Amino acid sequence: MSSCKRCGRKLRSQKSINNGMGRQCKKKATKEAENAEFLKIQMTIFDPEFSCGGVIDARTMHTCT
């Protein structure tokens, strides 16, 4: 029997064996991948757009200059 790449449990179904992980681990891995993609597009206070101290003109959504 194969074991899950994520948690190490034994895989029983052929679909899980083909995927390399169980149903719940596959859901968690998919969610983590989605979250990682989401975090890539997020802006942080350390981005150059916030070089003026994080002040944003709410009317235009532009940073101060």
Short mmCIF file of N, CA, C and O in Angstrom, two decimals:
data_model
loop_
_atom_site.label_atom_id
_atom_site.label_comp_id
_atom_site.label_asym_id
_atom_site.label_seq_id
_atom_site.Cartn_x
_atom_site.Cartn_y
_atom_site.Cartn_z
N MET A 1 0.83 -1.19 0.00
CA MET A 1 0.00 0.00 0.00
C MET A 1 0.87 1.25 0.00
O MET A 1 1.91 1.29 0.62
N SER A 2 0.37 2.27 -0.67
CA SER A 2 1.05 3.56 -0.69
C SER A 2 0.69 4.38 0.55
O SER A 2 -0.30 4.12 1.21
N SER A 3 1.49 5.38 0.82
CA SER A 3 1.19 6.26 1.94
C SER A 3 1.06 7.70 1.44
O SER A 3 1.62 8.07 0.40
N CYS A 4 0.32 8.49 2.19
CA CYS A 4 0.04 9.88 1.84
C CYS A 4 1.33 10.70 1.90
O CYS A 4 2.10 10.59 2.86
N LYS A 5 1.54 11.54 0.89
CA LYS A 5 2.72 12.40 0.86
C LYS A 5 2.67 13.48 1.93
O LYS A 5 3.68 14.01 2.34
N ARG A 6 1.46 13.81 2.37
CA ARG A 6 1.28 14.90 3.32
C ARG A 6 1.33 14.43 4.78
O ARG A 6 2.02 15.02 5.59
N CYS A 7 0.57 13.38 5.11
CA CYS A 7 0.47 12.96 6.52
C CYS A 7 1.09 11.60 6.79
O CYS A 7 1.29 11.23 7.94
N GLY A 8 1.35 10.81 5.75
CA GLY A 8 1.98 9.52 5.93
C GLY A 8 1.04 8.34 6.18
O GLY A 8 1.50 7.22 6.34
N ARG A 9 -0.26 8.62 6.23
CA ARG A 9 -1.20 7.52 6.44
C ARG A 9 -1.27 6.62 5.21
O ARG A 9 -0.95 7.05 4.10
N LYS A 10 -1.71 5.40 5.43
CA LYS A 10 -1.85 4.47 4.32
C LYS A 10 -3.03 4.87 3.45
O LYS A 10 -4.09 5.23 3.97
N LEU A 11 -2.83 4.81 2.15
CA LEU A 11 -3.90 5.14 1.21
C LEU A 11 -4.59 3.86 0.78
O LEU A 11 -3.94 2.86 0.49
N ARG A 12 -5.91 3.91 0.73
CA ARG A 12 -6.68 2.71 0.40
C ARG A 12 -7.31 2.76 -0.98
O ARG A 12 -7.32 1.77 -1.69
N SER A 13 -7.86 3.90 -1.35
CA SER A 13 -8.57 3.97 -2.64
C SER A 13 -7.57 4.19 -3.78
O SER A 13 -6.51 4.81 -3.59
N GLN A 14 -7.93 3.71 -4.93
CA GLN A 14 -7.07 3.87 -6.10
C GLN A 14 -6.91 5.34 -6.47
O GLN A 14 -5.85 5.78 -6.87
N LYS A 15 -7.98 6.11 -6.31
CA LYS A 15 -7.94 7.54 -6.62
C LYS A 15 -6.93 8.25 -5.71
O LYS A 15 -6.13 9.07 -6.19
N SER A 16 -6.95 7.92 -4.43
CA SER A 16 -6.00 8.52 -3.49
C SER A 16 -4.57 8.10 -3.81
O SER A 16 -3.65 8.91 -3.74
N ILE A 17 -4.40 6.85 -4.17
CA ILE A 17 -3.07 6.35 -4.54
C ILE A 17 -2.56 7.09 -5.76
O ILE A 17 -1.40 7.51 -5.82
N ASN A 18 -3.45 7.32 -6.74
CA ASN A 18 -3.06 8.06 -7.95
C ASN A 18 -2.70 9.50 -7.63
O ASN A 18 -1.78 10.06 -8.22
N ASN A 19 -3.45 10.11 -6.70
CA ASN A 19 -3.18 11.50 -6.30
C ASN A 19 -1.95 11.62 -5.41
O ASN A 19 -1.35 12.68 -5.31
N GLY A 20 -1.62 10.55 -4.72
CA GLY A 20 -0.49 10.57 -3.81
C GLY A 20 -0.84 11.05 -2.42
O GLY A 20 0.02 11.16 -1.55
N MET A 21 -2.11 11.36 -2.21
CA MET A 21 -2.57 11.78 -0.88
C MET A 21 -4.05 11.51 -0.74
O MET A 21 -4.77 11.38 -1.73
N GLY A 22 -4.49 11.44 0.50
CA GLY A 22 -5.89 11.17 0.79
C GLY A 22 -6.79 12.34 0.48
O GLY A 22 -6.33 13.45 0.18
N ARG A 23 -8.08 12.11 0.59
CA ARG A 23 -9.08 13.11 0.23
C ARG A 23 -8.94 14.39 1.06
O ARG A 23 -8.95 15.51 0.52
N GLN A 24 -8.82 14.25 2.37
CA GLN A 24 -8.72 15.43 3.24
C GLN A 24 -7.40 16.17 3.04
O GLN A 24 -7.37 17.40 3.02
N CYS A 25 -6.33 15.44 2.88
CA CYS A 25 -5.03 16.08 2.65
C CYS A 25 -5.01 16.80 1.31
O CYS A 25 -4.42 17.87 1.18
N LYS A 26 -5.68 16.25 0.32
CA LYS A 26 -5.76 16.91 -0.98
C LYS A 26 -6.52 18.21 -0.88
O LYS A 26 -6.11 19.23 -1.44
N LYS A 27 -7.62 18.22 -0.11
CA LYS A 27 -8.38 19.45 0.12
C LYS A 27 -7.50 20.51 0.80
O LYS A 27 -7.50 21.67 0.43
N LYS A 28 -6.77 20.08 1.83
CA LYS A 28 -5.92 21.00 2.58
C LYS A 28 -4.80 21.54 1.69
O LYS A 28 -4.48 22.73 1.73
N ALA A 29 -4.20 20.67 0.88
CA ALA A 29 -3.12 21.09 0.00
C ALA A 29 -3.63 22.07 -1.06
O ALA A 29 -2.95 23.05 -1.37
N THR A 30 -4.82 21.84 -1.57
CA THR A 30 -5.41 22.74 -2.55
C THR A 30 -5.67 24.10 -1.92
O THR A 30 -5.37 25.14 -2.52
N LYS A 31 -6.21 24.11 -0.71
CA LYS A 31 -6.50 25.36 0.00
C LYS A 31 -5.20 26.11 0.28
O LYS A 31 -5.14 27.34 0.12
N GLU A 32 -4.15 25.42 0.68
CA GLU A 32 -2.87 26.06 0.94
C GLU A 32 -2.29 26.68 -0.33
O GLU A 32 -1.73 27.77 -0.29
N ALA A 33 -2.44 25.99 -1.46
CA ALA A 33 -1.96 26.52 -2.72
C ALA A 33 -2.73 27.77 -3.11
O ALA A 33 -2.15 28.75 -3.61
N GLU A 34 -4.05 27.76 -2.88
CA GLU A 34 -4.86 28.94 -3.17
C GLU A 34 -4.45 30.11 -2.28
O GLU A 34 -4.34 31.24 -2.75
N ASN A 35 -4.21 29.83 -1.01
CA ASN A 35 -3.79 30.88 -0.08
C ASN A 35 -2.43 31.44 -0.46
O ASN A 35 -2.20 32.64 -0.37
N ALA A 36 -1.52 30.59 -0.89
CA ALA A 36 -0.19 31.04 -1.30
C ALA A 36 -0.30 31.95 -2.51
O ALA A 36 0.38 32.98 -2.59
N GLU A 37 -1.16 31.60 -3.45
CA GLU A 37 -1.38 32.43 -4.64
C GLU A 37 -1.99 33.78 -4.24
O GLU A 37 -1.59 34.82 -4.75
N PHE A 38 -2.93 33.76 -3.31
CA PHE A 38 -3.56 34.98 -2.83
C PHE A 38 -2.53 35.89 -2.16
O PHE A 38 -2.53 37.11 -2.39
N LEU A 39 -1.66 35.32 -1.34
CA LEU A 39 -0.66 36.12 -0.63
C LEU A 39 0.34 36.77 -1.57
O LEU A 39 0.89 37.83 -1.26
N LYS A 40 0.58 36.17 -2.73
CA LYS A 40 1.52 36.75 -3.70
C LYS A 40 1.05 38.11 -4.21
O LYS A 40 1.86 38.96 -4.53
N ILE A 41 -0.26 38.29 -4.29
CA ILE A 41 -0.79 39.53 -4.86
C ILE A 41 -1.13 40.58 -3.80
O ILE A 41 -1.61 41.66 -4.13
N GLN A 42 -0.89 40.28 -2.54
CA GLN A 42 -1.20 41.22 -1.47
C GLN A 42 -0.10 42.25 -1.32
O GLN A 42 1.07 42.00 -1.56
N MET A 43 -0.49 43.43 -0.91
CA MET A 43 0.44 44.52 -0.68
C MET A 43 0.79 44.56 0.80
O MET A 43 -0.07 44.33 1.65
N THR A 44 2.03 44.83 1.12
CA THR A 44 2.44 44.94 2.52
C THR A 44 2.96 46.35 2.78
O THR A 44 3.19 47.13 1.86
N ILE A 45 3.19 46.66 4.03
CA ILE A 45 3.69 47.99 4.38
C ILE A 45 5.14 48.17 3.93
O ILE A 45 5.64 49.29 3.94
N PHE A 46 5.78 47.10 3.50
CA PHE A 46 7.16 47.19 3.07
C PHE A 46 7.29 47.37 1.56
O PHE A 46 8.40 47.50 1.05
N ASP A 47 6.18 47.40 0.86
CA ASP A 47 6.21 47.60 -0.59
C ASP A 47 6.54 49.06 -0.91
O ASP A 47 6.23 49.97 -0.14
N PRO A 48 7.17 49.30 -2.06
CA PRO A 48 7.55 50.68 -2.44
C PRO A 48 6.37 51.65 -2.49
O PRO A 48 6.54 52.84 -2.28
N GLU A 49 5.17 51.16 -2.74
CA GLU A 49 4.00 52.02 -2.81
C GLU A 49 3.74 52.72 -1.49
O GLU A 49 3.08 53.75 -1.44
N PHE A 50 4.26 52.18 -0.40
CA PHE A 50 4.05 52.75 0.92
C PHE A 50 5.30 53.48 1.41
O PHE A 50 5.49 53.63 2.61
N SER A 51 6.09 53.99 0.52
CA SER A 51 7.34 54.63 0.92
C SER A 51 7.12 55.92 1.67
O SER A 51 8.00 56.40 2.37
N CYS A 52 5.92 56.52 1.59
CA CYS A 52 5.66 57.79 2.28
C CYS A 52 4.98 57.55 3.62
O CYS A 52 4.28 58.42 4.12
N GLY A 53 5.13 56.40 4.18
CA GLY A 53 4.58 56.14 5.49
C GLY A 53 3.23 55.47 5.48
O GLY A 53 2.56 55.40 6.50
N GLY A 54 2.80 55.01 4.35
CA GLY A 54 1.55 54.29 4.27
C GLY A 54 0.32 55.16 4.13
O GLY A 54 -0.80 54.72 4.32
N VAL A 55 0.51 56.44 3.77
CA VAL A 55 -0.62 57.33 3.60
C VAL A 55 -1.17 57.17 2.20
O VAL A 55 -0.47 57.32 1.21
N ILE A 56 -2.45 56.85 2.11
CA ILE A 56 -3.10 56.66 0.81
C ILE A 56 -4.26 57.62 0.71
O ILE A 56 -5.06 57.77 1.65
N ASP A 57 -4.36 58.30 -0.42
CA ASP A 57 -5.50 59.17 -0.68
C ASP A 57 -6.69 58.28 -1.02
O ASP A 57 -6.72 57.64 -2.06
N ALA A 58 -7.67 58.21 -0.13
CA ALA A 58 -8.80 57.30 -0.29
C ALA A 58 -9.67 57.67 -1.49
O ALA A 58 -10.36 56.83 -2.04
N ARG A 59 -9.64 58.94 -1.91
CA ARG A 59 -10.47 59.35 -3.04
C ARG A 59 -9.91 58.81 -4.35
O ARG A 59 -10.65 58.44 -5.25
N THR A 60 -8.61 58.75 -4.46
CA THR A 60 -8.00 58.29 -5.72
C THR A 60 -7.31 56.95 -5.57
O THR A 60 -6.91 56.35 -6.57
N MET A 61 -7.14 56.50 -4.34
CA MET A 61 -6.43 55.25 -4.02
C MET A 61 -4.98 55.27 -4.49
O MET A 61 -4.40 54.26 -4.84
N HIS A 62 -4.39 56.46 -4.48
CA HIS A 62 -2.97 56.62 -4.82
C HIS A 62 -2.20 57.00 -3.56
O HIS A 62 -2.73 57.65 -2.68
N THR A 63 -0.95 56.62 -3.52
CA THR A 63 -0.12 56.99 -2.37
C THR A 63 0.30 58.45 -2.53
O THR A 63 0.31 58.99 -3.62
N CYS A 64 0.66 59.04 -1.41
CA CYS A 64 1.12 60.43 -1.46
C CYS A 64 2.45 60.53 -2.18
O CYS A 64 3.20 59.57 -2.28
N THR A 65 2.75 61.69 -2.68
CA THR A 65 4.02 61.88 -3.40
C THR A 65 4.84 62.98 -2.76
O THR A 65 4.39 63.74 -1.98
#
